[in-house]
PDB file of C-alpha atoms in Angstrom:
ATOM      1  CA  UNK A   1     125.712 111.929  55.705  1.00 64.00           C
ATOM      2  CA  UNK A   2     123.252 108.766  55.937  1.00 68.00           C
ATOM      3  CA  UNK A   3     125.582 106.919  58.197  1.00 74.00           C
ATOM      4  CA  UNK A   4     125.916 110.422  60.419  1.00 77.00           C
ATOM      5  CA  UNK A   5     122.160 110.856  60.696  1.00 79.00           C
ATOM      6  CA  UNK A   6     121.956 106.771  61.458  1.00 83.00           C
ATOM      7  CA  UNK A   7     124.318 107.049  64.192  1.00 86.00           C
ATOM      8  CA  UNK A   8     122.969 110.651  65.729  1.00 87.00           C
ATOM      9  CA  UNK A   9     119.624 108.388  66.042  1.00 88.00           C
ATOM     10  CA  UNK A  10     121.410 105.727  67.685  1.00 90.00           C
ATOM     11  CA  UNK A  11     123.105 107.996  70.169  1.00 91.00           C
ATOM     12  CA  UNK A  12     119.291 109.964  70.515  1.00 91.00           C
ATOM     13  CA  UNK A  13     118.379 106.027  72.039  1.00 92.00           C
ATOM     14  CA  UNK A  14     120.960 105.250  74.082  1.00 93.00           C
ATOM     15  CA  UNK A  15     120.457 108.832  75.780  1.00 92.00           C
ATOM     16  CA  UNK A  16     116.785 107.872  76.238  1.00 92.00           C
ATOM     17  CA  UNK A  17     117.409 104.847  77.830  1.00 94.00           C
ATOM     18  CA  UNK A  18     119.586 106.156  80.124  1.00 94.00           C
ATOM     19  CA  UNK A  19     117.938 108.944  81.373  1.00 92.00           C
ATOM     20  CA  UNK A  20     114.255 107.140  81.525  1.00 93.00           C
ATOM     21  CA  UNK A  21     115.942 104.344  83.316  1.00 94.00           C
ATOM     22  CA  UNK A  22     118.561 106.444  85.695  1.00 94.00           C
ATOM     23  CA  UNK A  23     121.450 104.963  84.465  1.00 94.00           C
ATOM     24  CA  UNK A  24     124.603 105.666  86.826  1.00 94.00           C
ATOM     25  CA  UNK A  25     127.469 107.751  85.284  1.00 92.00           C
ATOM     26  CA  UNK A  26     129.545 104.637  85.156  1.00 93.00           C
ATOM     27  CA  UNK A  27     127.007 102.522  83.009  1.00 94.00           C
ATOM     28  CA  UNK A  28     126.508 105.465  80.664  1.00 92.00           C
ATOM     29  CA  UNK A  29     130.038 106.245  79.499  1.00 91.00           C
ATOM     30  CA  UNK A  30     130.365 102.532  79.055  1.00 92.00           C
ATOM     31  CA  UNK A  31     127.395 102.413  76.741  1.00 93.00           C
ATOM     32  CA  UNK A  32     128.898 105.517  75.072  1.00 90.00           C
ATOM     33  CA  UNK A  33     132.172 103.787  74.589  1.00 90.00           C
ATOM     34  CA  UNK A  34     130.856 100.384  72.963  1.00 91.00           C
ATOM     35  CA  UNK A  35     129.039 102.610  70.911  1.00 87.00           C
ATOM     36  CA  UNK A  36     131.175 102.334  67.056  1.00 80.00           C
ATOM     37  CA  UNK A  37     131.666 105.719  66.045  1.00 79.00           C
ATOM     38  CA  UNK A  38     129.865 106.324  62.781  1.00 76.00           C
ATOM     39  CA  UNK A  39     131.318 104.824  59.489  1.00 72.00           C
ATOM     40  CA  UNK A  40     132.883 108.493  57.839  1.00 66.00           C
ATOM     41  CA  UNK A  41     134.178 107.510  54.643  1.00 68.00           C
ATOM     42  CA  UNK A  42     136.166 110.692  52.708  1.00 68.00           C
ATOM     43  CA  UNK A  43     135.827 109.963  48.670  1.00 71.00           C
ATOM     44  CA  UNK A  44     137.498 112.152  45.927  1.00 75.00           C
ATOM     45  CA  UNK A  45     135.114 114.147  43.816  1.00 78.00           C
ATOM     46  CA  UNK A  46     135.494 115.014  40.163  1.00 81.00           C
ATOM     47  CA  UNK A  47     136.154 118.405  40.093  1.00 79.00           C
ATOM     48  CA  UNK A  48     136.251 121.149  37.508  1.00 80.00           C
ATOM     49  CA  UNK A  49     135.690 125.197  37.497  1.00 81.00           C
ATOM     50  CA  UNK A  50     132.444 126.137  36.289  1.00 80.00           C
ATOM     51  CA  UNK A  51     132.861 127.418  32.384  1.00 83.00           C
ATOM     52  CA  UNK A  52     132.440 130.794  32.240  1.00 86.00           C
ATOM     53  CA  UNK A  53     130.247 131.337  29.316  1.00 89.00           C
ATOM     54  CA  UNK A  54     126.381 130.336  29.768  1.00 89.00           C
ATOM     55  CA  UNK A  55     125.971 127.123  28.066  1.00 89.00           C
ATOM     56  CA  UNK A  56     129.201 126.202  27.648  1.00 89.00           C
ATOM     57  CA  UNK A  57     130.233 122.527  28.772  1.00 89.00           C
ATOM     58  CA  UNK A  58     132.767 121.268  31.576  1.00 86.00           C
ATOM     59  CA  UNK A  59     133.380 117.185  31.241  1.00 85.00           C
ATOM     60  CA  UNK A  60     134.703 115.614  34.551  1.00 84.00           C
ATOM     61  CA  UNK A  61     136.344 112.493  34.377  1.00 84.00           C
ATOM     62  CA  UNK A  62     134.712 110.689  37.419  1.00 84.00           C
ATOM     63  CA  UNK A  63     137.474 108.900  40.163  1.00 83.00           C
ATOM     64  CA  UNK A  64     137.378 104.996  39.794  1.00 84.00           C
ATOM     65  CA  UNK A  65     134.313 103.629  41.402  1.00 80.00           C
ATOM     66  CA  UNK A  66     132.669 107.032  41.459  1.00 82.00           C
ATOM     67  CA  UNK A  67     129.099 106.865  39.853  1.00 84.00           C
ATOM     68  CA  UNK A  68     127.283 109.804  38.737  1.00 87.00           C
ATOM     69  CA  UNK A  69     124.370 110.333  41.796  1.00 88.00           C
ATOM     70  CA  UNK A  70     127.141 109.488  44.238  1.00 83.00           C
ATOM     71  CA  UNK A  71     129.178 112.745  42.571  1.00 86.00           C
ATOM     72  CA  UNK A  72     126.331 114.545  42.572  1.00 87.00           C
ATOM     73  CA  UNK A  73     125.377 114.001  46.376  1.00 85.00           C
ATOM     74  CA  UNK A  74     128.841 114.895  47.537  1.00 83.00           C
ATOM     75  CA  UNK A  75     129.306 117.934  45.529  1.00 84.00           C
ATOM     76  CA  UNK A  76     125.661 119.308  46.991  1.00 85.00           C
ATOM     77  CA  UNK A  77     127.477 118.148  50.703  1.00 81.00           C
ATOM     78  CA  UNK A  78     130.693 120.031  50.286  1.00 81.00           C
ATOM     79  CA  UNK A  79     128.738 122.929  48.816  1.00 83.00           C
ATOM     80  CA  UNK A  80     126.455 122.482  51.954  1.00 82.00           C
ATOM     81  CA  UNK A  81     129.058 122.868  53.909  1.00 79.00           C
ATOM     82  CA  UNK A  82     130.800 125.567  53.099  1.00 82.00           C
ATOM     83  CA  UNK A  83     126.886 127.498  52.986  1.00 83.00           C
ATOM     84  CA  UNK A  84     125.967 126.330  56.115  1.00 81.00           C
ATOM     85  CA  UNK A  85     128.592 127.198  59.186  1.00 79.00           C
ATOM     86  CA  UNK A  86     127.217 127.159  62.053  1.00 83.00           C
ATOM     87  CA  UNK A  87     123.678 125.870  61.698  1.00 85.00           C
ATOM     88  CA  UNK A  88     122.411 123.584  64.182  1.00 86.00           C
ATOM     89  CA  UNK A  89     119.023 121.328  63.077  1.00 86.00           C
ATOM     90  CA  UNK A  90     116.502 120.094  65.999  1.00 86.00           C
ATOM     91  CA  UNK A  91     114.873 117.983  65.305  1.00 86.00           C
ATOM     92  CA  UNK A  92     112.083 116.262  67.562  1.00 82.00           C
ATOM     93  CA  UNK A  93     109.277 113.386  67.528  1.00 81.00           C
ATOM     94  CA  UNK A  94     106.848 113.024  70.550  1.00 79.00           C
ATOM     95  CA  UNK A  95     103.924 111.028  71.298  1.00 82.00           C
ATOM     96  CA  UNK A  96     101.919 113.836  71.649  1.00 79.00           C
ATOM     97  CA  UNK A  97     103.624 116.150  68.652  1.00 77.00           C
ATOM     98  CA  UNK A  98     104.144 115.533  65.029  1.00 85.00           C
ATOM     99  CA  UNK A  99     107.154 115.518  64.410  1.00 87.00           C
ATOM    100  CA  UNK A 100     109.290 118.380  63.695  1.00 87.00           C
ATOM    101  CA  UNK A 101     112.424 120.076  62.676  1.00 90.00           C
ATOM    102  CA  UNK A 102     113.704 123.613  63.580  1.00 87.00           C
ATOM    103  CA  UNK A 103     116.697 125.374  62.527  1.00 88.00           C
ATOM    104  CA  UNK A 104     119.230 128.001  64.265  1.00 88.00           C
ATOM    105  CA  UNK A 105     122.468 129.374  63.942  1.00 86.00           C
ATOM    106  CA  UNK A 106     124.460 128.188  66.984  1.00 84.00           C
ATOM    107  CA  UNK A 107     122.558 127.303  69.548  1.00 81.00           C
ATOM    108  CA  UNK A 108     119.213 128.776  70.864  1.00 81.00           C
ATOM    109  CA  UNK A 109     119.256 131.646  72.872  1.00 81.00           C
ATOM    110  CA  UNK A 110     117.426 129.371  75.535  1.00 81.00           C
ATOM    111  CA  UNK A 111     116.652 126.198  76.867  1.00 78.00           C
ATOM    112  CA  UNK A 112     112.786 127.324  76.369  1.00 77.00           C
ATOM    113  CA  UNK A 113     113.064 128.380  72.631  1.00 76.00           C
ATOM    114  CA  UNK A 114     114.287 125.042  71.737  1.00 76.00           C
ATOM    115  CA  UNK A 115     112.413 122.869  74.216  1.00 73.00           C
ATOM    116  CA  UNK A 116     109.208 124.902  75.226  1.00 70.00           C
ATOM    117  CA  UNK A 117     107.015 122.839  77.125  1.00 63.00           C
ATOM    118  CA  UNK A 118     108.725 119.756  78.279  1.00 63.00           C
ATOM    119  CA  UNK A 119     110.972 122.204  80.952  1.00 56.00           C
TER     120      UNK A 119
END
């Protein structure tokens, strides 16, 4: 998810700079195209059903190289995901605005909701 969030920044700059300078079409899908894609790895979690008595004990036997916060973190992303279809985060940072992050299912019903005063 770091490496996502990374790139998604990366990409938010490169758009910048092309629209503040008035980059040509041409330019822009080169930049986009030297751009590396972000690094995605897939990792196999321990997995085991929940016990069905309250207080009773499951152990997982953790993949090779697996270490406990990294199980953790992608057991509260696949959860996440399966929770969370369909919800779209904004986030923004101005000079003149704190920043800020809004959330919506799909995208906003306008351009206004989700930009407001800059249009």
């Amino acid at each position: 998810m770091q490496s996502l969030w990374f790139w998604l920044g990366r990409l938010d700059e490169l758009a910048a700079d092309a629209l503040h300078d008035d980059w040509p079409i041409d330019r822009l899908e080169d930049a986009l195209a030297r751009m590396a894609a972000p690094g995605i790895e897939t990792q196999a979690v321990a997995t085991a059903p929940l016990p069905q008595a309250t207080g009773a004990l499951v152990t997982l036997a953790l993949p090779p190289g697996l270490d406990i916060s990294r199980q953790i973190g992608l057991e509260a992303q696949a959860l996440w995901q399966t929770q969370h279809h369909g919800r779209a985060y904004w986030y923004t940072c101005t000079e003149s605005r704190a920043p800020s992050l809004r959330v919506s299912r799909g995208l906003p019903a306008t351009a206004a909701d989700l930009l407001g005063a800059t249009i």
